[in-house]
XYZ file of C-alpha atoms in Angstrom:
690
model
C 37.971 -83.798 -29.550
C 34.225 -83.495 -29.948
C 32.615 -82.268 -33.145
C 31.258 -79.228 -31.334
C 34.703 -78.299 -29.995
C 36.301 -78.745 -33.408
C 33.624 -76.583 -34.983
C 34.193 -73.889 -32.372
C 37.951 -73.928 -32.961
C 37.374 -73.705 -36.680
C 35.092 -70.714 -36.192
C 37.664 -68.999 -33.995
C 40.348 -69.509 -36.648
C 38.052 -68.138 -39.334
C 37.283 -65.109 -37.179
C 40.988 -64.463 -36.562
C 41.709 -64.599 -40.291
C 38.719 -62.366 -40.966
C 40.169 -59.769 -38.599
C 43.578 -60.256 -40.249
C 42.100 -59.512 -43.690
C 40.585 -56.263 -42.458
C 43.732 -55.175 -40.615
C 45.906 -56.210 -43.551
C 43.725 -54.207 -45.942
C 44.033 -51.118 -43.753
C 47.825 -51.493 -43.608
C 48.029 -51.993 -47.372
C 45.944 -48.893 -48.104
C 47.961 -46.917 -45.595
C 51.048 -47.817 -47.645
C 49.337 -46.910 -50.930
C 48.033 -43.560 -49.708
C 51.310 -42.726 -47.940
C 53.292 -43.292 -51.114
C 50.755 -41.389 -53.238
C 51.160 -38.435 -50.883
C 54.928 -38.489 -50.239
C 56.674 -40.695 -52.844
C 59.569 -40.889 -50.395
C 60.853 -44.140 -51.913
C 61.415 -45.106 -55.523
C 58.567 -46.534 -57.569
C 60.297 -49.909 -57.962
C 60.949 -50.169 -54.211
C 57.329 -49.285 -53.526
C 56.273 -51.902 -56.089
C 58.150 -54.594 -54.131
C 56.305 -53.750 -50.922
C 52.984 -53.459 -52.707
C 53.196 -56.803 -54.513
C 54.341 -58.620 -51.389
C 51.573 -57.033 -49.323
C 48.711 -57.678 -51.737
C 49.753 -61.297 -52.361
C 50.005 -62.001 -48.630
C 46.572 -60.432 -48.140
C 45.166 -62.591 -50.945
C 46.699 -65.701 -49.346
C 45.062 -64.837 -46.015
C 41.672 -64.389 -47.695
C 42.002 -67.733 -49.435
C 43.240 -69.380 -46.233
C 40.006 -68.380 -44.534
C 38.071 -70.250 -47.203
C 40.403 -73.260 -46.876
C 39.650 -73.481 -43.139
C 35.935 -73.219 -43.816
C 36.274 -76.065 -46.357
C 38.561 -78.019 -44.020
C 41.180 -78.255 -46.780
C 44.315 -78.171 -44.629
C 46.739 -79.117 -47.405
C 45.584 -76.066 -49.305
C 45.977 -74.024 -46.127
C 49.577 -75.216 -45.751
C 50.391 -74.251 -49.351
C 48.896 -70.799 -48.880
C 50.853 -70.352 -45.655
C 54.069 -71.261 -47.478
C 53.228 -68.873 -50.331
C 52.683 -66.037 -47.859
C 56.004 -66.762 -46.129
C 57.849 -66.722 -49.465
C 56.424 -63.306 -50.408
C 57.147 -61.893 -46.943
C 60.720 -63.199 -47.086
C 61.268 -61.871 -50.628
C 59.879 -58.441 -49.772
C 61.970 -58.108 -46.607
C 65.127 -59.340 -48.363
C 64.796 -56.919 -51.271
C 63.870 -54.029 -48.963
C 66.859 -54.591 -46.671
C 69.354 -54.854 -49.537
C 67.608 -52.753 -52.176
C 70.736 -50.833 -53.158
C 72.754 -53.983 -53.759
C 69.937 -56.147 -55.105
C 68.583 -53.665 -57.641
C 71.377 -51.149 -58.259
C 74.755 -52.791 -57.741
C 73.959 -56.290 -59.022
C 71.917 -55.576 -62.158
C 72.418 -58.506 -64.524
C 73.675 -60.988 -61.947
C 72.764 -62.313 -58.503
C 73.925 -64.672 -55.770
C 72.933 -68.313 -55.898
C 70.578 -67.968 -52.942
C 68.837 -65.069 -54.716
C 68.177 -67.296 -57.721
C 66.762 -69.929 -55.397
C 64.524 -67.288 -53.853
C 63.564 -66.315 -57.387
C 62.404 -69.862 -58.147
C 60.232 -69.776 -55.029
C 58.648 -66.471 -56.084
C 58.011 -67.844 -59.594
C 56.331 -70.877 -58.046
C 54.137 -68.677 -55.855
C 53.092 -66.513 -58.808
C 52.243 -69.588 -60.867
C 50.242 -71.090 -58.027
C 48.297 -67.920 -57.227
C 47.684 -67.332 -60.934
C 46.220 -70.806 -61.233
C 44.197 -70.296 -58.090
C 42.737 -66.998 -59.315
C 42.195 -67.710 -63.013
C 42.392 -71.444 -63.543
C 44.208 -73.684 -65.971
C 43.956 -71.484 -69.059
C 46.004 -68.646 -67.660
C 48.389 -70.998 -65.892
C 49.025 -72.608 -69.272
C 49.718 -69.188 -70.770
C 52.259 -68.191 -68.104
C 53.870 -71.603 -67.759
C 53.806 -72.162 -71.523
C 55.522 -68.828 -72.139
C 58.285 -69.737 -69.716
C 58.793 -73.095 -71.426
C 58.723 -71.426 -74.831
C 61.361 -68.920 -73.721
C 63.702 -71.661 -72.468
C 63.102 -74.304 -75.146
C 62.416 -72.094 -78.164
C 65.229 -73.803 -80.048
C 63.008 -76.866 -80.341
C 60.133 -74.901 -81.910
C 60.087 -75.275 -85.714
C 59.218 -72.626 -88.249
C 58.578 -68.929 -87.871
C 58.228 -68.925 -84.091
C 61.437 -70.824 -83.323
C 64.266 -68.971 -81.549
C 67.609 -69.705 -79.901
C 66.196 -70.149 -76.400
C 67.345 -68.551 -73.158
C 68.854 -70.188 -70.101
C 66.990 -70.356 -66.804
C 69.413 -67.992 -65.075
C 68.649 -65.237 -67.568
C 64.925 -65.962 -67.244
C 65.124 -65.564 -63.460
C 66.974 -62.290 -63.915
C 64.166 -61.042 -66.137
C 61.377 -62.233 -63.865
C 62.827 -61.491 -60.441
C 66.363 -60.402 -59.647
C 66.431 -57.313 -61.910
C 63.022 -56.233 -60.515
C 61.557 -56.445 -63.992
C 59.098 -59.197 -64.875
C 56.813 -59.767 -61.892
C 57.961 -56.516 -60.255
C 58.057 -54.538 -63.493
C 56.153 -51.647 -65.008
C 52.678 -53.218 -64.809
C 53.022 -54.052 -61.128
C 54.277 -50.534 -60.443
C 51.427 -49.107 -62.510
C 48.953 -51.193 -60.515
C 50.415 -49.913 -57.261
C 50.526 -46.253 -58.330
C 47.416 -45.808 -60.520
C 45.034 -48.739 -60.468
C 45.109 -49.429 -56.721
C 43.779 -45.991 -55.658
C 40.937 -46.232 -58.166
C 39.968 -49.655 -56.898
C 39.970 -48.303 -53.358
C 37.542 -45.671 -54.628
C 35.461 -48.469 -56.156
C 35.491 -50.346 -52.854
C 34.235 -47.245 -51.061
C 31.500 -46.809 -53.661
C 30.391 -50.382 -53.027
C 30.465 -49.920 -49.271
C 28.540 -46.645 -49.230
C 25.830 -48.049 -51.491
C 26.572 -46.370 -54.828
C 25.724 -49.478 -56.789
C 22.499 -49.935 -54.894
C 21.766 -46.374 -56.003
C 22.613 -47.292 -59.604
C 20.115 -50.152 -59.483
C 17.489 -47.813 -58.032
C 18.051 -45.294 -60.812
C 17.971 -48.033 -63.440
C 14.690 -49.427 -62.118
C 13.087 -45.989 -61.908
C 14.199 -45.118 -65.446
C 12.885 -48.452 -66.677
C 9.360 -47.333 -65.825
C 9.485 -45.091 -68.873
C 10.874 -47.689 -71.302
C 8.786 -50.447 -72.850
C 11.564 -53.010 -72.358
C 12.234 -51.754 -68.847
C 13.267 -54.944 -67.070
C 15.903 -55.872 -69.646
C 17.215 -52.313 -69.861
C 17.796 -52.324 -66.125
C 20.156 -55.274 -66.606
C 22.057 -53.445 -69.332
C 22.473 -50.203 -67.391
C 23.455 -51.813 -64.097
C 25.808 -54.403 -65.606
C 27.518 -51.934 -67.925
C 28.228 -49.338 -65.221
C 29.367 -51.837 -62.610
C 31.311 -53.852 -65.200
C 33.454 -50.869 -66.094
C 34.904 -50.838 -62.580
C 34.801 -54.571 -61.965
C 37.375 -55.355 -64.661
C 36.159 -58.875 -65.488
C 33.135 -59.663 -67.617
C 32.881 -63.113 -66.064
C 32.911 -61.748 -62.501
C 30.482 -59.019 -63.461
C 28.087 -61.496 -65.079
C 28.141 -63.498 -61.875
C 27.714 -60.503 -59.582
C 25.017 -58.476 -61.359
C 23.557 -61.481 -63.162
C 22.491 -63.028 -59.872
C 20.049 -60.095 -59.603
C 19.241 -59.177 -63.205
C 18.767 -62.641 -64.717
C 16.079 -63.838 -62.260
C 14.422 -60.413 -62.620
C 14.259 -60.754 -66.417
C 13.024 -64.332 -66.201
C 10.329 -63.329 -63.694
C 9.180 -60.742 -66.230
C 8.718 -63.487 -68.821
C 11.984 -63.583 -70.755
C 13.388 -67.013 -71.534
C 16.545 -68.156 -69.785
C 18.599 -68.005 -72.983
C 17.511 -64.419 -73.680
C 18.184 -63.289 -70.111
C 21.619 -64.937 -70.195
C 22.427 -63.439 -73.596
C 21.449 -59.948 -72.465
C 23.433 -60.175 -69.230
C 26.498 -61.645 -70.960
C 26.484 -58.841 -73.535
C 25.899 -56.107 -70.951
C 28.727 -57.382 -68.723
C 31.086 -57.540 -71.694
C 30.110 -54.099 -72.998
C 30.765 -52.550 -69.605
C 34.477 -53.298 -69.987
C 34.869 -50.534 -72.589
C 33.135 -47.765 -70.608
C 35.312 -44.822 -69.534
C 36.685 -43.651 -67.192
C 37.985 -47.031 -65.929
C 37.468 -49.436 -68.853
C 38.094 -52.424 -66.634
C 41.395 -50.803 -65.496
C 42.672 -50.895 -69.097
C 42.523 -47.109 -69.475
C 45.403 -46.687 -67.027
C 47.560 -49.264 -68.762
C 46.807 -47.818 -72.207
C 47.859 -44.356 -71.064
C 51.101 -45.780 -69.672
C 51.865 -47.855 -72.769
C 51.203 -44.994 -75.188
C 52.842 -42.376 -72.986
C 49.855 -40.023 -73.159
C 47.754 -38.420 -70.400
C 45.146 -40.693 -68.896
C 42.412 -38.137 -69.621
C 43.201 -38.414 -73.351
C 42.498 -42.143 -73.250
C 39.191 -41.456 -71.511
C 38.145 -38.811 -74.065
C 39.106 -41.086 -76.950
C 36.932 -43.861 -75.545
C 33.766 -41.822 -75.011
C 32.225 -41.923 -78.491
C 32.981 -45.608 -79.247
C 31.492 -46.572 -75.879
C 28.416 -44.429 -76.574
C 27.934 -46.116 -79.944
C 28.242 -49.576 -78.451
C 26.011 -49.011 -75.425
C 23.281 -47.283 -77.440
C 23.337 -50.116 -79.978
C 23.054 -52.698 -77.206
C 20.141 -50.804 -75.630
C 18.274 -50.750 -78.962
C 19.011 -54.419 -79.606
C 17.878 -55.415 -76.118
C 14.709 -53.363 -76.570
C 13.650 -55.248 -79.682
C 14.860 -58.605 -78.405
C 12.795 -58.118 -75.273
C 9.547 -56.880 -76.817
C 9.799 -59.517 -79.543
C 9.606 -62.179 -76.891
C 7.228 -60.827 -74.260
C 6.038 -57.394 -75.388
C 6.041 -54.448 -72.991
C 7.153 -54.909 -69.410
C 6.446 -53.003 -66.248
C 8.549 -52.847 -63.123
C 7.232 -52.433 -59.608
C 9.852 -50.686 -57.486
C 8.468 -52.352 -54.358
C 9.441 -55.770 -55.740
C 13.125 -54.858 -55.458
C 13.451 -52.315 -52.663
C 11.517 -51.920 -49.430
C 11.280 -48.149 -49.647
C 11.922 -45.272 -51.994
C 14.465 -42.604 -51.165
C 13.119 -39.503 -49.477
C 14.085 -36.048 -50.704
C 16.598 -35.796 -47.860
C 18.064 -39.174 -48.796
C 18.466 -38.036 -52.420
C 20.294 -34.899 -51.306
C 22.625 -36.945 -49.103
C 23.322 -39.521 -51.811
C 23.845 -36.880 -54.474
C 26.242 -34.956 -52.250
C 28.422 -37.776 -51.023
C 28.749 -39.471 -54.413
C 28.562 -36.427 -56.677
C 31.183 -34.192 -55.059
C 34.031 -36.785 -55.026
C 33.299 -37.677 -58.654
C 33.288 -33.994 -59.581
C 36.649 -33.616 -57.839
C 37.987 -36.519 -59.885
C 36.796 -34.999 -63.162
C 38.039 -31.514 -62.233
C 41.515 -32.584 -61.122
C 42.017 -34.963 -64.033
C 40.341 -33.061 -66.829
C 40.869 -29.409 -65.955
C 43.859 -29.241 -63.627
C 45.599 -32.119 -65.466
C 46.895 -33.644 -62.247
C 48.293 -37.160 -62.302
C 45.959 -40.111 -61.944
C 47.494 -40.958 -58.590
C 47.069 -37.480 -57.116
C 43.541 -37.080 -58.468
C 42.543 -40.440 -57.049
C 44.068 -39.537 -53.688
C 41.968 -36.384 -53.334
C 38.896 -38.227 -54.577
C 39.353 -40.935 -51.938
C 39.805 -38.380 -49.170
C 36.654 -36.564 -50.258
C 34.746 -39.845 -50.516
C 35.705 -40.895 -46.995
C 34.908 -37.502 -45.460
C 31.580 -37.055 -47.242
C 30.684 -40.725 -46.929
C 30.773 -40.401 -43.144
C 29.729 -36.809 -42.524
C 26.703 -36.398 -44.793
C 24.647 -39.165 -43.129
C 25.775 -37.863 -39.718
C 24.560 -34.372 -40.625
C 21.315 -35.840 -41.904
C 20.882 -37.750 -38.645
C 21.683 -34.616 -36.629
C 19.063 -32.703 -38.557
C 16.569 -35.491 -37.865
C 17.280 -35.406 -34.155
C 16.915 -31.615 -33.999
C 13.697 -31.499 -36.037
C 12.267 -34.776 -34.792
C 12.161 -36.381 -38.243
C 12.114 -40.110 -37.607
C 13.284 -40.773 -41.165
C 16.701 -39.532 -40.181
C 17.255 -42.463 -37.810
C 19.943 -44.848 -39.042
C 19.859 -48.303 -37.514
C 23.067 -50.187 -36.846
C 23.231 -53.389 -38.825
C 25.763 -56.047 -39.675
C 26.407 -54.730 -43.191
C 29.920 -56.054 -43.591
C 29.873 -59.718 -42.759
C 29.228 -62.081 -39.913
C 32.649 -61.766 -38.344
C 33.684 -58.239 -39.273
C 36.033 -56.189 -37.149
C 33.372 -53.548 -36.456
C 30.276 -55.734 -36.103
C 27.903 -54.130 -33.658
C 25.134 -56.195 -32.112
C 21.928 -54.209 -32.284
C 21.170 -50.528 -32.084
C 22.564 -48.268 -29.400
C 19.221 -46.860 -28.349
C 18.943 -43.140 -27.781
C 22.164 -42.271 -29.634
C 21.104 -41.792 -33.233
C 23.992 -39.559 -34.223
C 26.538 -41.917 -32.652
C 24.758 -44.832 -34.305
C 25.061 -43.161 -37.683
C 28.731 -42.279 -37.187
C 29.625 -45.835 -36.148
C 27.653 -47.328 -39.025
C 29.292 -45.118 -41.655
C 32.741 -45.646 -40.131
C 32.147 -49.365 -40.364
C 31.114 -48.968 -43.975
C 34.306 -47.028 -44.634
C 36.428 -49.825 -43.192
C 34.412 -52.312 -45.210
C 35.145 -50.196 -48.305
C 38.876 -50.400 -47.626
C 38.553 -54.149 -47.236
C 36.390 -54.503 -50.332
C 38.855 -52.465 -52.382
C 41.715 -54.768 -51.383
C 39.681 -57.862 -52.228
C 38.887 -56.430 -55.678
C 42.504 -55.388 -56.209
C 44.232 -58.661 -55.299
C 43.327 -60.772 -58.370
C 44.123 -57.854 -60.688
C 47.531 -57.370 -59.066
C 48.261 -61.085 -59.419
C 47.258 -61.225 -63.067
C 49.199 -58.099 -64.023
C 52.328 -59.302 -62.242
C 52.110 -62.574 -64.152
C 51.346 -60.808 -67.441
C 54.306 -58.490 -66.926
C 56.536 -61.553 -66.816
C 54.860 -63.035 -69.886
C 55.246 -59.825 -71.871
C 58.931 -59.435 -70.995
C 59.672 -63.002 -72.073
C 57.708 -62.656 -75.314
C 59.450 -59.398 -76.150
C 62.844 -61.010 -75.521
C 62.057 -63.924 -77.824
C 60.830 -61.596 -80.602
C 57.259 -62.858 -80.786
C 55.681 -59.482 -81.744
C 57.832 -59.180 -84.860
C 57.049 -62.787 -85.761
C 53.334 -62.131 -85.444
C 53.775 -59.101 -87.724
C 55.435 -61.326 -90.324
C 52.660 -63.906 -89.968
C 49.911 -61.319 -90.434
C 51.653 -59.890 -93.472
C 51.995 -63.320 -95.035
C 48.383 -64.310 -94.318
C 46.904 -60.998 -95.458
C 49.073 -60.452 -98.493
C 49.513 -56.867 -97.346
C 45.761 -56.147 -97.524
C 44.791 -54.085 -94.470
C 41.235 -55.391 -94.087
C 42.365 -59.023 -94.141
C 45.162 -58.241 -91.697
C 42.643 -56.589 -89.359
C 40.378 -59.643 -89.488
C 43.262 -61.999 -88.697
C 44.527 -59.629 -86.008
C 41.088 -59.550 -84.396
C 41.054 -63.335 -84.438
C 44.359 -63.400 -82.554
C 43.005 -60.858 -80.040
C 39.864 -62.906 -79.401
C 41.917 -66.047 -78.790
C 44.266 -64.152 -76.470
C 41.293 -62.704 -74.596
C 39.723 -66.054 -73.764
C 39.324 -66.529 -70.035
C 41.293 -63.402 -69.133
C 40.276 -60.286 -67.273
C 40.043 -57.281 -69.551
C 43.243 -55.526 -68.528
C 45.378 -58.669 -68.864
C 43.980 -59.379 -72.314
C 44.682 -55.812 -73.394
C 48.290 -55.904 -72.173
C 49.030 -59.030 -74.178
C 47.342 -57.996 -77.438
C 48.765 -54.474 -77.224
C 52.207 -56.064 -77.055
C 51.740 -58.761 -79.674
C 49.281 -57.378 -82.220
C 49.031 -53.577 -82.054
C 52.665 -52.905 -83.143
C 51.997 -54.669 -86.446
C 49.324 -52.183 -87.458
C 51.350 -49.216 -86.219
C 54.686 -50.175 -87.776
C 53.603 -52.078 -90.882
C 50.292 -50.504 -91.881
C 50.911 -46.997 -90.441
C 47.712 -47.032 -88.393
C 47.691 -44.298 -85.700
C 48.790 -45.697 -82.346
C 45.625 -44.848 -80.435
C 43.403 -46.365 -83.127
C 45.474 -49.560 -83.225
C 45.354 -49.954 -79.452
C 41.620 -49.348 -79.269
C 41.149 -51.873 -82.048
C 42.963 -54.648 -80.222
C 41.329 -53.662 -76.921
C 37.790 -53.916 -78.281
C 38.666 -57.108 -80.147
C 40.023 -58.743 -76.982
C 36.848 -57.782 -75.092
C 34.819 -59.635 -77.744
C 36.069 -62.901 -76.259
C 33.416 -62.512 -73.571
C 30.617 -63.300 -76.044
C 32.472 -65.276 -78.726
C 31.828 -69.028 -78.788
C 32.995 -71.684 -78.194
C 34.297 -70.182 -74.924
C 32.314 -66.922 -74.317
C 33.074 -66.806 -70.592
C 30.527 -64.086 -69.801
C 27.770 -66.124 -71.451
C 28.938 -69.296 -69.715
C 28.468 -67.649 -66.323
C 25.166 -66.038 -67.280
C 23.714 -69.201 -68.795
C 24.738 -71.097 -65.660
C 22.707 -68.690 -63.549
C 19.770 -68.844 -65.963
C 19.944 -72.615 -66.381
C 19.801 -72.116 -70.161
C 21.449 -73.774 -73.131
C 24.885 -72.231 -73.668
C 24.783 -72.217 -77.464
C 21.332 -70.651 -77.644
C 22.382 -68.035 -75.127
C 25.438 -67.301 -77.292
C 23.154 -66.879 -80.277
C 21.159 -64.212 -78.442
C 24.338 -62.507 -77.202
C 25.851 -62.350 -80.691
C 22.726 -60.833 -82.261
C 22.715 -58.172 -79.555
C 26.470 -57.506 -79.591
C 26.938 -57.736 -83.369
C 28.219 -54.137 -83.773
C 30.990 -54.966 -81.285
C 32.458 -57.290 -83.905
C 32.568 -54.498 -86.502
C 33.481 -51.472 -84.394
C 37.201 -52.392 -84.066
C 37.482 -52.262 -87.861
C 35.900 -48.797 -87.798
C 38.790 -47.582 -85.642
C 41.260 -48.587 -88.344
C 39.447 -46.888 -91.231
C 38.206 -43.952 -89.170
C 40.876 -43.236 -86.531
C 39.255 -39.864 -85.814
C 36.579 -41.848 -83.935
C 39.104 -42.351 -81.132
C 40.531 -38.858 -81.226
C 41.693 -37.123 -78.066
C 39.789 -34.027 -79.228
C 36.053 -34.259 -79.843
C 35.291 -31.791 -82.642
C 32.653 -31.505 -85.368
C 34.404 -33.985 -87.658
C 34.645 -36.545 -84.848
C 30.954 -36.129 -83.997
C 29.917 -36.525 -87.643
C 32.020 -39.688 -87.955
C 30.531 -41.082 -84.747
C 26.989 -40.295 -85.936
C 27.548 -42.021 -89.264
C 29.048 -45.126 -87.638
C 26.224 -45.107 -85.096
C 23.733 -45.297 -87.977
C 25.640 -48.243 -89.429
C 25.503 -49.930 -86.040
C 21.750 -49.307 -85.795
C 21.329 -50.790 -89.273
C 22.975 -54.009 -88.083
C 20.777 -54.056 -84.973
C 17.617 -53.632 -87.047
C 18.761 -56.361 -89.426
C 19.186 -58.879 -86.622
C 16.611 -57.831 -84.026
C 13.762 -55.817 -85.543
C 10.526 -57.842 -85.682
C 9.807 -57.734 -89.393
C 6.323 -59.148 -89.941
C 7.344 -61.196 -92.971
C 7.618 -64.809 -93.920
C 11.082 -66.319 -93.790
C 11.635 -66.275 -97.550
C 11.204 -62.503 -97.459
C 12.577 -61.691 -94.013
C 15.892 -63.555 -94.334
C 17.081 -61.822 -97.539
C 16.026 -58.479 -96.069
C 17.940 -59.131 -92.848
C 20.981 -60.410 -94.737
C 21.102 -57.345 -96.976
C 20.592 -54.884 -94.125
C 23.291 -56.578 -92.045
C 25.965 -56.186 -94.696
C 24.726 -52.701 -95.484
C 25.325 -51.803 -91.826
C 28.800 -53.327 -91.925
C 29.561 -51.313 -95.053
C 28.413 -48.063 -93.428
C 30.548 -48.718 -90.332
C 33.798 -49.411 -92.156
C 33.623 -47.723 -95.573
C 36.558 -45.288 -95.732
C 34.715 -42.736 -97.928
C 32.053 -40.694 -96.151
C 29.982 -40.192 -99.282
C 29.606 -43.970 -99.575
C 28.653 -44.185 -95.909
C 25.945 -41.542 -96.277
C 24.641 -43.293 -99.380
C 24.421 -46.522 -97.374
C 22.475 -44.763 -94.619
C 20.119 -43.426 -97.283
C 19.516 -46.950 -98.564
C 18.719 -48.156 -95.032
C 16.290 -45.302 -94.339
C 14.577 -45.766 -97.702
C 14.288 -49.539 -97.216
C 12.834 -49.140 -93.765
C 10.342 -46.473 -94.845
C 9.195 -48.613 -97.744
C 8.727 -51.580 -95.412
C 6.706 -49.541 -92.912
C 4.601 -48.192 -95.758
C 3.742 -51.477 -97.496
C 3.762 -53.869 -94.514
C 0.272 -55.105 -93.703
C 1.245 -56.527 -90.297
C 2.524 -54.649 -87.311
C 5.672 -56.005 -85.652
C 4.896 -58.899 -83.381
C 6.815 -61.408 -81.288
C 9.572 -63.309 -83.059
C 7.996 -66.642 -82.195
C 5.027 -65.689 -84.357
C 7.323 -64.713 -87.218
C 8.949 -68.121 -87.069
C 5.571 -69.839 -86.972
C 4.425 -67.959 -90.056
C 7.575 -68.900 -91.915
């Protein structure tokens, strides 16, 4: 066979798989939307179909890449994994009554063998999606559950046999098919479909446009664009590492072109991507899980997260401002450098309508009508699809009638070289048809994009569900509670610091939602049951602490990705990220001493608390980032004192002490501005003078 023939066959196979991904995504979303509308089958039965479908779709997507790389062994493994999940799903579906109802607690031998195959597939796909670290966590937990009798000390236990482990993970439809998988299928999946549609219809392009326009009015405009874009997109993306790679590929070169060093650009992007994980209403998909775990309405979790997120994002914006102007002074952004044309008034109306109305529907149904997450998401998706297609068509119709050439929408290959709806060229003379076909293609691309985003999250949550069930069975949470009590001596602050350390370690290399699930199971109960911390405050504490892993060396995954793009030194980039994100390391402690900060009702007391803690956060930012025009022997003591003053203001349990601390900061700063003979100037000059 000639090289040309082989290449052609390879391309045909890739094209077939590309079509299969699109068709598979449409079938999967048809299942999701059908169940959201009818709920004709039980949630556990739906979860079986959903997990099988999304894993098969993921295997097809990866198989396409294997063919492109000519890795046929990998292709064979993926094919086998897909067959196992298809077989398991069909088997359970056909005998659901017997498998799940009649035989709870026991199973046939061939069902256990099928269970081992499913476990193997989950382990393999987990490794494929998230690498060795998470594989070690899942595999290590299974080994710990079986061989716990060989573990000495506090964490030793009697051990469980493999049959019981398989019952937990597979045959009882707990474990991999348990509550987290069902939650993903019912709540998270529709929201990620909405995210996929937002991507396809250009919402994030619009976000970048808005960020760039707003940056014209801010002295540190280029860097602020990175913060705004990365934070908003990161909230939906659900992984600070993925977000740093996606938005960083645009923002980091932009910042470096403006004059920022690689380490500063990487530090800013890493911090922005990490901070985005705490932004409501999605919070990297953790908001849905938190609502389920705590048994409270999803909207309450969103409301509770608003003020902490505002404190963090505002602090990061201020820190980035001073970090940026310290290094290169003021920056200007030319819109033409990033986009070929500005939006016309008609374009702005269209964009505002098709993105604004679905989001308003989401807020209205969730916040006012108090509908379920699933139902609210369903209506939001329907509105997004209808408006996403019809508003550009109406705009094009208006352009045809009035003769406005700006209304013409050209057909383009927006969704990949081998997409199912690729159209070669423009159908001349049919502008309205052109527009309809283009937007329909975008809609299909949105369905496909949503499935691609969803697959890794579904895999990780299925695996984490198994991990959590095994850890709960072996009593690890209670053992961690004992450990924290022994290490802290019963002192809450010390226990919080140790608990945060555990959360950071658990969060290393994990997507946000997976990290939250684990720390909410292992660490949060200690503070609720032992130290009587309110549940919501304890869960927000461990959530924020786990997110810190993105910028905490020696791993700092978000900074690793960002520094790789920037070509900068990892450790120096971490240094920049830590000075920018410093309040993130203190804010979780604030939740413990001021639980009203994460209240489900925002009243005057909550706003006062948030304002006071915000001032403490700003004090820390000024201590680390403000360009004091002083020699080192004067600047370092001043920065040191202001840093700890800010920490004190953020966590002091008595408001009078907090206000006194704010007074000290304001007085110190006013005195400095009064007696300083030099204006603030770039940090490099400060170092030179030292």
